[in-house]
mmCIF file of C-alpha atoms in Angstrom:
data_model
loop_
_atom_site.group_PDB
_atom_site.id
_atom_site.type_symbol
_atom_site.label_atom_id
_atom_site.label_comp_id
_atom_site.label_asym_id
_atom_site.label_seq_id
_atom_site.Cartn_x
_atom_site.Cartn_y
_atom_site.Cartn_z
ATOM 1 C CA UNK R 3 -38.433 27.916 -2.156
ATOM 2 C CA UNK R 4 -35.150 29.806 -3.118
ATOM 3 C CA UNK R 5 -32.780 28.005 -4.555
ATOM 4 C CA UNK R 6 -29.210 28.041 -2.507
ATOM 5 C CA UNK R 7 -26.015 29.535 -3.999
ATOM 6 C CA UNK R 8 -23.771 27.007 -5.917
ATOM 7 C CA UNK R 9 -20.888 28.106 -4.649
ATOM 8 C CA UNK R 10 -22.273 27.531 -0.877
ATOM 9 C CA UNK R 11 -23.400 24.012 -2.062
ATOM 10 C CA UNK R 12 -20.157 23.105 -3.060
ATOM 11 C CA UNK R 13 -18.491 24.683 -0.350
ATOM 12 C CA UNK R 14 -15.723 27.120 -2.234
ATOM 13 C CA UNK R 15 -15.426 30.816 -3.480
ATOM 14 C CA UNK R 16 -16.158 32.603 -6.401
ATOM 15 C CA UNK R 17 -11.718 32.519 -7.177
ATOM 16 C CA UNK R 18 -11.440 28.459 -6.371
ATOM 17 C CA UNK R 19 -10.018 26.669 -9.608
ATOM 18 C CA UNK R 20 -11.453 24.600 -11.601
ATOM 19 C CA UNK R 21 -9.434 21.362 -9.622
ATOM 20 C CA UNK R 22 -10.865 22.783 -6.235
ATOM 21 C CA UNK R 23 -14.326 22.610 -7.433
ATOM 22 C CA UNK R 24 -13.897 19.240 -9.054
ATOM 23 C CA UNK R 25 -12.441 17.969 -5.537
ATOM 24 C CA UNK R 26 -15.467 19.791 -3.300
ATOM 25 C CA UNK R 27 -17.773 17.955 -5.498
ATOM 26 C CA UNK R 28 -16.037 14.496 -5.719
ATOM 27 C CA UNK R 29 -16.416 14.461 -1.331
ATOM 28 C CA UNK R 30 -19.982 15.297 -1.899
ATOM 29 C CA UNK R 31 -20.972 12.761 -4.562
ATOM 30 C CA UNK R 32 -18.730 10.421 -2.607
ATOM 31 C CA UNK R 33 -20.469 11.234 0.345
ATOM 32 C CA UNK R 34 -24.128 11.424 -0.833
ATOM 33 C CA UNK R 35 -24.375 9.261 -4.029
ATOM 34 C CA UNK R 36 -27.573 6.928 -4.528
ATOM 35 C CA UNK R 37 -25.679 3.998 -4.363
ATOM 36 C CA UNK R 38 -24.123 4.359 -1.183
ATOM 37 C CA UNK R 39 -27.312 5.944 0.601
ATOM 38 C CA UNK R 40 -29.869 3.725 -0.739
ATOM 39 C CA UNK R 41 -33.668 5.084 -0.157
ATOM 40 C CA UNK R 42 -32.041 8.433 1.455
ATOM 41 C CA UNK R 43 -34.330 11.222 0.054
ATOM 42 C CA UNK R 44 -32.161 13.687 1.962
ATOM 43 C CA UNK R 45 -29.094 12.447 0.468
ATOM 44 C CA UNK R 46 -30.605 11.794 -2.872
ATOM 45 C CA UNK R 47 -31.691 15.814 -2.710
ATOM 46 C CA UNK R 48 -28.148 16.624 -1.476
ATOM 47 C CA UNK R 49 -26.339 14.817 -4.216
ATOM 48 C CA UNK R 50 -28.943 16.127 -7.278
ATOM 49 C CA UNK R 51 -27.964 19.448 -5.755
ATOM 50 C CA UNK R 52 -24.359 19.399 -6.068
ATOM 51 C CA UNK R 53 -24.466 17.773 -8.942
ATOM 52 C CA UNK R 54 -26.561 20.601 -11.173
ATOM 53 C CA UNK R 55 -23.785 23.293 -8.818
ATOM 54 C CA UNK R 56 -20.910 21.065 -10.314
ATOM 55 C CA UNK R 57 -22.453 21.071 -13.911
ATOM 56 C CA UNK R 58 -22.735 25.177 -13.868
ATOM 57 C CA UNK R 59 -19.715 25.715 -11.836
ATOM 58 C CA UNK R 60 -17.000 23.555 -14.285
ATOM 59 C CA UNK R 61 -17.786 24.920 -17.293
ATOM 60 C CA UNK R 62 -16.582 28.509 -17.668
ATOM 61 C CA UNK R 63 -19.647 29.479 -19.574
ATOM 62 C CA UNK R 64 -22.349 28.553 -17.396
ATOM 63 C CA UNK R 65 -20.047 29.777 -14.358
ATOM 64 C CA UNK R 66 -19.963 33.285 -16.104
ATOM 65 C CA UNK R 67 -23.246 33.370 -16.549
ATOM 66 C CA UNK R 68 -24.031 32.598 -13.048
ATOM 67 C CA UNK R 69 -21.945 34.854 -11.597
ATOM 68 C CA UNK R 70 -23.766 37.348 -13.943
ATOM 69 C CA UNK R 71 -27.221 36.985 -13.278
ATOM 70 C CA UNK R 72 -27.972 34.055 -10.731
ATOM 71 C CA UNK R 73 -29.886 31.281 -10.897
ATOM 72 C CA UNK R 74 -31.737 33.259 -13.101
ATOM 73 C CA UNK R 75 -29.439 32.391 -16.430
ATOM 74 C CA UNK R 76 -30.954 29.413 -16.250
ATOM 75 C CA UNK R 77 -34.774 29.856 -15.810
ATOM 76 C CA UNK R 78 -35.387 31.801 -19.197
ATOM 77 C CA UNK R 79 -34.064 35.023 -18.495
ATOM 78 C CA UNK R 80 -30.327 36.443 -19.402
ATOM 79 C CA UNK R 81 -30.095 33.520 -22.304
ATOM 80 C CA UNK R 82 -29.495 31.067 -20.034
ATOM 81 C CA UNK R 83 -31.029 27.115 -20.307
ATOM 82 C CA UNK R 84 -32.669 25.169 -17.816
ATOM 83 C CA UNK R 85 -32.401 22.011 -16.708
ATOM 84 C CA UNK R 86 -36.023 20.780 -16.746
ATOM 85 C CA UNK R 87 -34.710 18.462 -20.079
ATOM 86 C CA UNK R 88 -30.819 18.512 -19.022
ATOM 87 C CA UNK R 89 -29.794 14.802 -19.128
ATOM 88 C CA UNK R 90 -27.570 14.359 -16.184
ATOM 89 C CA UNK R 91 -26.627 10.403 -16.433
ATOM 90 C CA UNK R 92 -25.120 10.984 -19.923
ATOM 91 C CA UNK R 93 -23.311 14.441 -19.110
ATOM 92 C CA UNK R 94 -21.915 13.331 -15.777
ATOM 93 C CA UNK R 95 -20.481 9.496 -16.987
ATOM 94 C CA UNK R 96 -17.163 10.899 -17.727
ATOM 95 C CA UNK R 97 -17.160 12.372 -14.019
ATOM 96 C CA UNK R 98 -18.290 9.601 -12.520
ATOM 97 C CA UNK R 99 -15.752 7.552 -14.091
ATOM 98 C CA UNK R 100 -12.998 9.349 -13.193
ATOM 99 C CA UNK R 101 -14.222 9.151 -9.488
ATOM 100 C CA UNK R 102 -15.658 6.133 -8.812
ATOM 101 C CA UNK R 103 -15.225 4.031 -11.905
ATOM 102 C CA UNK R 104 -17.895 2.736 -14.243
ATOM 103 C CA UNK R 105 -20.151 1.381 -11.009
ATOM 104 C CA UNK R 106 -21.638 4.807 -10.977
ATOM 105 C CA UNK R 107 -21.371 5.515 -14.007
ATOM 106 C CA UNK R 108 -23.886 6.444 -16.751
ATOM 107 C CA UNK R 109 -22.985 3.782 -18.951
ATOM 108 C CA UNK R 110 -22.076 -0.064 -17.568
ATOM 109 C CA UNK R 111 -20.340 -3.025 -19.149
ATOM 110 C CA UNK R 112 -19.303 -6.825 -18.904
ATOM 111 C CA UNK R 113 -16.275 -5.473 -18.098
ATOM 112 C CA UNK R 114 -17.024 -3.380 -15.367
ATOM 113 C CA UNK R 115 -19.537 -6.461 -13.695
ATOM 114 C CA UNK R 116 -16.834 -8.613 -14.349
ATOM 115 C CA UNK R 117 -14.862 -6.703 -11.823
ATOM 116 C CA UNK R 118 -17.472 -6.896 -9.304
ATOM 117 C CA UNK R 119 -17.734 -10.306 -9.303
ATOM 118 C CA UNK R 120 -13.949 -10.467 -9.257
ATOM 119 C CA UNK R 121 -12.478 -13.145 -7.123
ATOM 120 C CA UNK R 122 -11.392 -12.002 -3.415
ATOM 121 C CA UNK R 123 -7.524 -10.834 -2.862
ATOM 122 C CA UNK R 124 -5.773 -13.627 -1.003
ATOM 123 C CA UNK R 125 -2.894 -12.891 1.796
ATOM 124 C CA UNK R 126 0.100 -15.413 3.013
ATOM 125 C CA UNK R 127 2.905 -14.599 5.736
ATOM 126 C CA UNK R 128 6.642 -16.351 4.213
ATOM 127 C CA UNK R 129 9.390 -16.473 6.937
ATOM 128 C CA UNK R 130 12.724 -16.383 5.844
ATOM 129 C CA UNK R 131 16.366 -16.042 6.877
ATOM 130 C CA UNK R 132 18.181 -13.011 6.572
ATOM 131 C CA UNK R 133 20.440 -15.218 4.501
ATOM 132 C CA UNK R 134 17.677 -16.409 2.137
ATOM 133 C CA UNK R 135 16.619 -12.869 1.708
ATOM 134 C CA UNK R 136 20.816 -12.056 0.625
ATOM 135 C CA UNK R 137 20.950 -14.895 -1.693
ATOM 136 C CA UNK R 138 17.560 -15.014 -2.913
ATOM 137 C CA UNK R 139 15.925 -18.695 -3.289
ATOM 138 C CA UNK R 140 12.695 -20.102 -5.117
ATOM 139 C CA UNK R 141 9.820 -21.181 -2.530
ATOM 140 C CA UNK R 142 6.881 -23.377 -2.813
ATOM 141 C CA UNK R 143 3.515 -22.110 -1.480
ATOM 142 C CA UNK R 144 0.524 -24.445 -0.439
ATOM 143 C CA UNK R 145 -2.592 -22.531 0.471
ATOM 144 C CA UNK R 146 -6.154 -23.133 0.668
ATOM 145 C CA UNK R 147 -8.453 -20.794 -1.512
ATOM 146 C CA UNK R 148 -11.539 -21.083 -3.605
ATOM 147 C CA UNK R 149 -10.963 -22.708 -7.643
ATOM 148 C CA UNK R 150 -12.526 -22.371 -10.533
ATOM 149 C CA UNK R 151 -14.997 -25.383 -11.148
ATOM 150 C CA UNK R 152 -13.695 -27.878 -13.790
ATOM 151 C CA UNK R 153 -17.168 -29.740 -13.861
ATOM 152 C CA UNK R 154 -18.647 -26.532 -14.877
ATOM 153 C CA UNK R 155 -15.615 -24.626 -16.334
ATOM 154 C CA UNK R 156 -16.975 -21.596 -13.682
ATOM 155 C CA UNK R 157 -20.116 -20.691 -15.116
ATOM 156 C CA UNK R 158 -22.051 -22.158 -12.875
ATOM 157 C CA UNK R 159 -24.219 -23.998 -14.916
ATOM 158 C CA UNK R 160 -24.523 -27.911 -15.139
ATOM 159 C CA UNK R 161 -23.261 -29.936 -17.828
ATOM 160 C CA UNK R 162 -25.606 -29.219 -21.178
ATOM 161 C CA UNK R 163 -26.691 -26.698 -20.195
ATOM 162 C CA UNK R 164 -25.712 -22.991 -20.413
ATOM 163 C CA UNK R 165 -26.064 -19.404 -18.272
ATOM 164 C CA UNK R 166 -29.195 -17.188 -19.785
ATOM 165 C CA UNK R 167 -28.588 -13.808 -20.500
ATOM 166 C CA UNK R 168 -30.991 -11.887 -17.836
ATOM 167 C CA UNK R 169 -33.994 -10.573 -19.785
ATOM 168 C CA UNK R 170 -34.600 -8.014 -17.105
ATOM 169 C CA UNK R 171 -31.045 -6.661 -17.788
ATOM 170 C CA UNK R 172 -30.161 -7.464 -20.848
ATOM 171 C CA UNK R 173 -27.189 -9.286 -19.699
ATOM 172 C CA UNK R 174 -26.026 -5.366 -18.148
ATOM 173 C CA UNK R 175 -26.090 -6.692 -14.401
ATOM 174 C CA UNK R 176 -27.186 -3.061 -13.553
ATOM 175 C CA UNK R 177 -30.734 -1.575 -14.116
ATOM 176 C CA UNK R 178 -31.517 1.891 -14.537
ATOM 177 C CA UNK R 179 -34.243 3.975 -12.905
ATOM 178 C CA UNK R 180 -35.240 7.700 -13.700
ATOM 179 C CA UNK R 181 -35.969 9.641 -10.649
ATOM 180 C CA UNK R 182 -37.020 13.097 -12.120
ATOM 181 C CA UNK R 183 -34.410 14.905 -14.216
ATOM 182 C CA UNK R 184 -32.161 12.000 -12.357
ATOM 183 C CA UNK R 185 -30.987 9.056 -13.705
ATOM 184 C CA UNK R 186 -29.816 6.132 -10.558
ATOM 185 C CA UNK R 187 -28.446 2.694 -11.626
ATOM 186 C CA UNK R 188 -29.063 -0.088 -9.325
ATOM 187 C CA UNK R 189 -27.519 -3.851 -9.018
ATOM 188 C CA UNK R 190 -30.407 -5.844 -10.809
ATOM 189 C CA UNK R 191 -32.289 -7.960 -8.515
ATOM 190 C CA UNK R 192 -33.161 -10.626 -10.723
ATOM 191 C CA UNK R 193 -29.589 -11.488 -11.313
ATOM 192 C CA UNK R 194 -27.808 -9.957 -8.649
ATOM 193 C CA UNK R 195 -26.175 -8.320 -11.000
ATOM 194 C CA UNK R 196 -24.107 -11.499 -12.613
ATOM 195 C CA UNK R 197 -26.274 -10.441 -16.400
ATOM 196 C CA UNK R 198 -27.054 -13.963 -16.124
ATOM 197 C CA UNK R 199 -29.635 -16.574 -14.793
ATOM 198 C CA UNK R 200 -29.223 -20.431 -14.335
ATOM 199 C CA UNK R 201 -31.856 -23.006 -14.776
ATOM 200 C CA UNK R 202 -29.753 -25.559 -14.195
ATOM 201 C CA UNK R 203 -27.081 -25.490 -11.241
ATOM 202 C CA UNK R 204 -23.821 -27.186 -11.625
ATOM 203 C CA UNK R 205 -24.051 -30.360 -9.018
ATOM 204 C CA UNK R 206 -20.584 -29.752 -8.095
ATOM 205 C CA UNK R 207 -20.515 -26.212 -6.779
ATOM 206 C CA UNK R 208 -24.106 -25.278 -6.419
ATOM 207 C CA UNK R 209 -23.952 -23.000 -9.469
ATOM 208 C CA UNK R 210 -21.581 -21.066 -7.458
ATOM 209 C CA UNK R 211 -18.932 -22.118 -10.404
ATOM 210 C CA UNK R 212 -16.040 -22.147 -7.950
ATOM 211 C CA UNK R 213 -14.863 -24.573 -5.065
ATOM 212 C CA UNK R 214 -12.582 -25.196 -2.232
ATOM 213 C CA UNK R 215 -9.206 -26.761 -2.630
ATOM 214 C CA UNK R 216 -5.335 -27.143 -2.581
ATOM 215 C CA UNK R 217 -3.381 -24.516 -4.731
ATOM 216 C CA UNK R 218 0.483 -24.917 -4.803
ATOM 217 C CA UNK R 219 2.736 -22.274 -6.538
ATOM 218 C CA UNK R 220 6.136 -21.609 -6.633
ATOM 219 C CA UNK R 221 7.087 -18.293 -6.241
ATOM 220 C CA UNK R 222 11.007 -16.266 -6.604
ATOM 221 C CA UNK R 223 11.753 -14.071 -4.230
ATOM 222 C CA UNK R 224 14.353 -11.941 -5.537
ATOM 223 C CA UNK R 225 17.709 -11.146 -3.364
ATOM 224 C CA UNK R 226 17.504 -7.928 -1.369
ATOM 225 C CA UNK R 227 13.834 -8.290 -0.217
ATOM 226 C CA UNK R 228 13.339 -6.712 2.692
ATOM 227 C CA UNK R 229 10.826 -7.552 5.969
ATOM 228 C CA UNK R 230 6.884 -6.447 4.911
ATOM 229 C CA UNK R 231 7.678 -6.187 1.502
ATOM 230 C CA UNK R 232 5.021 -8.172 -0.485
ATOM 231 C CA UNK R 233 4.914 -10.205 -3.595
ATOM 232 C CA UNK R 234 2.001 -10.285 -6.039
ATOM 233 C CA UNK R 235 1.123 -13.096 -8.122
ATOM 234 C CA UNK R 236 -1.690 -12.005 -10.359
ATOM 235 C CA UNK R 237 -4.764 -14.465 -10.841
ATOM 236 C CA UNK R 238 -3.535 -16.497 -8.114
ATOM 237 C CA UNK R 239 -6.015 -15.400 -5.541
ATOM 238 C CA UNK R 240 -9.851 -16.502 -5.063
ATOM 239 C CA UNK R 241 -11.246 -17.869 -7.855
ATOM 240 C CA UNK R 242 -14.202 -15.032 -9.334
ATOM 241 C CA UNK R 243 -18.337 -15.982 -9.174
ATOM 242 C CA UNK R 244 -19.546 -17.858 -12.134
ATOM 243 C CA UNK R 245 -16.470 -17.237 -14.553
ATOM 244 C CA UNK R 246 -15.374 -13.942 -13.279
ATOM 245 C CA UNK R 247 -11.706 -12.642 -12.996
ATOM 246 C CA UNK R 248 -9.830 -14.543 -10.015
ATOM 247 C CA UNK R 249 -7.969 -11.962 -7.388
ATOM 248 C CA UNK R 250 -4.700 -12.296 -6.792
ATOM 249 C CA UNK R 251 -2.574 -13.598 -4.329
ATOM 250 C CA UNK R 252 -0.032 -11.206 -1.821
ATOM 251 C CA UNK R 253 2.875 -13.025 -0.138
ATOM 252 C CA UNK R 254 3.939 -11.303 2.673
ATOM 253 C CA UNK R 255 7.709 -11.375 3.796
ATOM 254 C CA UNK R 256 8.866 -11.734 7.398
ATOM 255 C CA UNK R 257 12.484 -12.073 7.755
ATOM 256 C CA UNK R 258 13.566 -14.047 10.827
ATOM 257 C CA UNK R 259 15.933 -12.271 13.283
ATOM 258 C CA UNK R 260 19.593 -13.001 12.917
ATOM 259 C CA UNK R 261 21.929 -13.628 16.152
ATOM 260 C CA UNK R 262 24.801 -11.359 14.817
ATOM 261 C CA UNK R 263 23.553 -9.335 11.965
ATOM 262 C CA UNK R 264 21.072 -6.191 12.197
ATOM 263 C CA UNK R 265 19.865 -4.982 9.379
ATOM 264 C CA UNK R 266 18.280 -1.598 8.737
ATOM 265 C CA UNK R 267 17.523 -1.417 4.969
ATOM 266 C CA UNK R 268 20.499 -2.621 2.746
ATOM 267 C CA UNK R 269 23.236 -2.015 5.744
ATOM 268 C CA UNK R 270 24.127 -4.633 7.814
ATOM 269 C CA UNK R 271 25.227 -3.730 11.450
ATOM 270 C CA UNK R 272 26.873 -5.845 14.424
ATOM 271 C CA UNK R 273 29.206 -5.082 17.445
ATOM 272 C CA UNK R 274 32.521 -6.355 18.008
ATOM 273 C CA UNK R 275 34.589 -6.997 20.731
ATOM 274 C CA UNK R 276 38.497 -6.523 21.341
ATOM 275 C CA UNK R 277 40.412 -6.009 24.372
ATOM 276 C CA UNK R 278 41.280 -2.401 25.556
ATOM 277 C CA UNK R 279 44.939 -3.785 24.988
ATOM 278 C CA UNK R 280 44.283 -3.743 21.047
ATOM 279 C CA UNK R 281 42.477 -1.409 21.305
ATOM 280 C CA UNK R 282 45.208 1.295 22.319
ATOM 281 C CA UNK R 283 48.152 -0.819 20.224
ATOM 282 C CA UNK R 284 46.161 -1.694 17.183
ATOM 283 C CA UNK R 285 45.216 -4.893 15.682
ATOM 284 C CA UNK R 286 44.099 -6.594 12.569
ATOM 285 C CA UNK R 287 40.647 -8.648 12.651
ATOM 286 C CA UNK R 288 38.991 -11.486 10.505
ATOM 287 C CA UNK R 289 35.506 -10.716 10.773
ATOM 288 C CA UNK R 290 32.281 -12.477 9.465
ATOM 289 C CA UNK R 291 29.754 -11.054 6.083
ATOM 290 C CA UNK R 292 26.628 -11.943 5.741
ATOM 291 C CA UNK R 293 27.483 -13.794 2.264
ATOM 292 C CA UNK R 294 29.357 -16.434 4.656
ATOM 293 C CA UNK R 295 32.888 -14.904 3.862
ATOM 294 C CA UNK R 296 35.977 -13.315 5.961
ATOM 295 C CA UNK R 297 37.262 -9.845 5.620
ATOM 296 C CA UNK R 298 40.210 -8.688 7.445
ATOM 297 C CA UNK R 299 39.996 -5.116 9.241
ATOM 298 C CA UNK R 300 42.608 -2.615 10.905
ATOM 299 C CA UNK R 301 41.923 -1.792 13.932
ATOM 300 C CA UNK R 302 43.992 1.755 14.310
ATOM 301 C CA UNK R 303 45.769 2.493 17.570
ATOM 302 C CA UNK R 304 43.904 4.321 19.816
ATOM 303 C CA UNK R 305 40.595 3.194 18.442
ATOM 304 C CA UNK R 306 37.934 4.864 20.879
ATOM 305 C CA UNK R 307 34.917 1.767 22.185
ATOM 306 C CA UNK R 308 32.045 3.189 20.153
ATOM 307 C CA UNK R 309 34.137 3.867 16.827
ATOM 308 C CA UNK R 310 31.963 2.058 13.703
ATOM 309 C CA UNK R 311 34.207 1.046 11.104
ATOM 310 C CA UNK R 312 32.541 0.179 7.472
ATOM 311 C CA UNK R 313 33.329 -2.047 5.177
ATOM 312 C CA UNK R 314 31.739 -1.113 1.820
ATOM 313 C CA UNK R 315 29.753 -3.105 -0.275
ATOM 314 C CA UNK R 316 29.364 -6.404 2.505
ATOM 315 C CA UNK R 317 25.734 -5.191 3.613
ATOM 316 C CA UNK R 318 22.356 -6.989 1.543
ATOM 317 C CA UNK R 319 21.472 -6.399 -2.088
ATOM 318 C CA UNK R 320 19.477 -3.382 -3.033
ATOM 319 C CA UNK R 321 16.208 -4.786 -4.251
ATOM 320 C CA UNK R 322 16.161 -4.766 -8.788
ATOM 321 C CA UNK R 323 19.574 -2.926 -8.834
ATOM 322 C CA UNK R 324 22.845 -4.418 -9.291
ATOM 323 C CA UNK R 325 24.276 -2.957 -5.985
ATOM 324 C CA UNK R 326 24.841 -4.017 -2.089
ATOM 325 C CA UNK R 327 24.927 -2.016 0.880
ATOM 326 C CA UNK R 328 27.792 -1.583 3.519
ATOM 327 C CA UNK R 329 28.756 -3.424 6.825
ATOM 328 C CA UNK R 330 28.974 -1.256 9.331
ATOM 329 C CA UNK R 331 31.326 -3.065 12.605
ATOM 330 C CA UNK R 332 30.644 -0.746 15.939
ATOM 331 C CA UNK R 333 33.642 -1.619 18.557
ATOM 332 C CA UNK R 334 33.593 -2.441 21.731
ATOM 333 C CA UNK R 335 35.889 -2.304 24.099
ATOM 334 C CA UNK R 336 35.956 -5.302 26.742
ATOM 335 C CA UNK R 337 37.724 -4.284 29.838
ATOM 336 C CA UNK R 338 39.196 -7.351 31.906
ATOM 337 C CA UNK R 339 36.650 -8.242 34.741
ATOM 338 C CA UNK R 340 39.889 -9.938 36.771
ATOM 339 C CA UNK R 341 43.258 -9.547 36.711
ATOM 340 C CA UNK R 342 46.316 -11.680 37.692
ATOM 341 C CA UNK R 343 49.206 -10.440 39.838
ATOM 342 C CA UNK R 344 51.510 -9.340 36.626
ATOM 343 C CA UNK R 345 48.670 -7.632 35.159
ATOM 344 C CA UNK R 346 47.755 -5.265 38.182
ATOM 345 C CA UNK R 347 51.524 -4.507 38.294
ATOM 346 C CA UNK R 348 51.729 -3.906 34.884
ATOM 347 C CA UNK R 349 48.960 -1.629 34.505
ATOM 348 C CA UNK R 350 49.508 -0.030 37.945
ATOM 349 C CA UNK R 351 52.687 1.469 36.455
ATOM 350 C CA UNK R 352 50.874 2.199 33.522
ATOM 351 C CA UNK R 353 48.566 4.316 35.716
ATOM 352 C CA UNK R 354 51.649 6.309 37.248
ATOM 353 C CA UNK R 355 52.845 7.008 33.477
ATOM 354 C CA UNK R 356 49.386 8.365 32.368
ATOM 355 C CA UNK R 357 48.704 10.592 35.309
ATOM 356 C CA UNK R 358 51.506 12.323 33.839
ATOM 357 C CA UNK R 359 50.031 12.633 30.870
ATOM 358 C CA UNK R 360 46.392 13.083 31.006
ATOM 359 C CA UNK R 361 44.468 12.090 28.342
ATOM 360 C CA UNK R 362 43.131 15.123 26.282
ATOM 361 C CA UNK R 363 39.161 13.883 26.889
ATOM 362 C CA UNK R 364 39.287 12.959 30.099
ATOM 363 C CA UNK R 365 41.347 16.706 31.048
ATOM 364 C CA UNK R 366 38.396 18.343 29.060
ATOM 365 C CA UNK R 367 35.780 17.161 30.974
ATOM 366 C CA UNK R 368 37.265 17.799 33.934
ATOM 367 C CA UNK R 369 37.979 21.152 33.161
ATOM 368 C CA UNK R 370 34.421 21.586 32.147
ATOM 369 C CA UNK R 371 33.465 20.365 35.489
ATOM 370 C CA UNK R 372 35.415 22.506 37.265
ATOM 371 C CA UNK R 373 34.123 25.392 35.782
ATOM 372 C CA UNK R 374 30.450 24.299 36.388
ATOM 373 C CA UNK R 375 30.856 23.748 39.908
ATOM 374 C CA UNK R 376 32.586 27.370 40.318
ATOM 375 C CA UNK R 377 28.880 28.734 38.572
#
């Protein structure tokens, strides 16, 4: 059977870079890689086929050679060298590890099983004030998570006694199995990939070499935090299997709602209040911060409900800089829901004085209306 184009394998053009081919390929090994399909002949096929495209059509060499003569640059004629006793596993590690990491790669370490048997991430929710989050303030955590076993020390193994290095694997946790010009590397089944055996289980933990208790931390959350960020306390998390890496632990902040501040990053918002009196004269106003202080503001005459006023530098930290946000005070205007006799008189001659003298937004509008109705 003919063999298919490389370029139609991969899914790009004779003129696609070098990164575009990498990229086509990475979504096809991603998609079709031994690993991930397990006993999928189709897929296996699929992924040995982009693989030997990827091979010619990254290296500018074989790709002009290719695009010379065909397949055929690589079946004896035009120079060219087959792949009948092309090692793939070793030529394609470095790919491999760039895309998936040394899992499905052609070489494996401690390291890299060391990571698979890495301890599970842990999450915890921390409510706080919107005044704890402006000051900043030190918090003890108490969660529930798998430890390391002290009987055992985590390996697993009972007390004079030790873990065997798996003679099927050689300690590699990974086995390797040559399917034609193919190399595939599989979790070993006598180990389950740990690169160890125990004869004798720890009592405590069931060779498990972790258990189930209390951890308490203390953790600082810093001023400015904001709510959803997260903290990170490496190690903290899940204790690994049988002596591997713990995970770590993510503290999620929620910040509690505050009944006069809103906050929307580092500004700090809230409305306030003044009669329509002072707010046509003008009037000076102690207001609240969020750092528990006063600040005194001018109201201006003639100050329009609506107007936001700012007061710099009064809003919330900004998170690993040595700066604060700004206060931002809306007004608003509260008109008198009853009035007494002297009031009513008072602003009833008001009324006759301002008729007058319209005010210059009200007479826009007006004259805006006017003009609409006559269209």
């Amino acid at each position: 059977m003919a063999k298919r184009d490389y370029y139609d394998i991969l899914g790009v053009e004779k003129t696609s870079t070098k990164e575009d081919i990498k990229k086509a390929y990475r979504k096809l090994a991603l998609k079709y890689h031994p690993d991930k399909t397990k006993g999928d002949k189709k897929s296996e096929e699929k992924f040995k086929e982009a693989s030997e495209a990827y091979h010619v059509l990254s290296d500018e060499k074989r790709k002009a050679n290719y695009d010379q003569f065909g397949h055929a640059a690589f079946e004896g004629a035009g120079g060219g060298q087959g792949f009948s006793n092309f090692d793939f596993s070793s030529s394609f590690s470095d790919i491999f590890e760039d895309f998936f990491g040394d899992s499905f790669g052609g070489g494996f370490s401690s390291s890299s099983r060391g990571y698979e048997n890495r301890g599970s991430d842990l999450r915890y929710d921390i409510n706080i004030s919107l005044e704890d989050a402006y000051r900043g303030l030190e918090k003890k955590v108490k969660y529930t998570t798998h430890k390391k076993c002290k009987d055992c020390a985590g390996s697993g193994a009972a007390k004079g006694s030790k873990p065997i290095t798996c003679s099927y694997c050689k300690g590699k946790g990974k086995i390797r199995t040559n399917q034609g010009f193919f190399t595939i590397q599989q979790t070993c089944h006598n180990c389950s990939g740990y690169g160890e055996t125990i004869s004798k289980p720890c009592n405590i933990c069931n060779g498990n070499g972790k258990i189930q208790g209390q951890e308490n931390v203390s953790v600082k959350i810093p001023q400015g935090v904001d709510d959803g960020n997260r903290i990170r306390l490496s190690g903290k998390g899940e204790a690994g299997t049988k002596g591997a890496t713990s995970g770590d632990l993510y503290l999620f902040i929620s910040i509690d709602n505050h009944n006069l501040f809103k906050r929307s990053e580092e500004n700090l918002y809230y409305e306030l209040p003044i009669t329509f009196s002072d707010a046509a004269l003008g009037t000076t106003v102690e207001v609240p911060s969020i750092d528990g202080g006063k600040s005194k503001i001018k109201i201006p005459p003639g100050t329009q409900h609506g107007k936001q006023l700012r007061l710099r530098g009064k809003g919330m930290p900004i998170l690993r800089r040595s700066a604060f946000g700004d206060l931002y005070i809306r007004i608003v205007t509260e008109v008198p829901v009853s009035l007494s006799k002297r009031q009513k008189e008072i602003l009833e001659e008001f009324k006759k004085i301002e008729d007058d003298k319209p005010n210059p937004m009200i007479k826009a509008f007006f004259e805006k209306a006017k003009k609409f109705w006559k269209n």
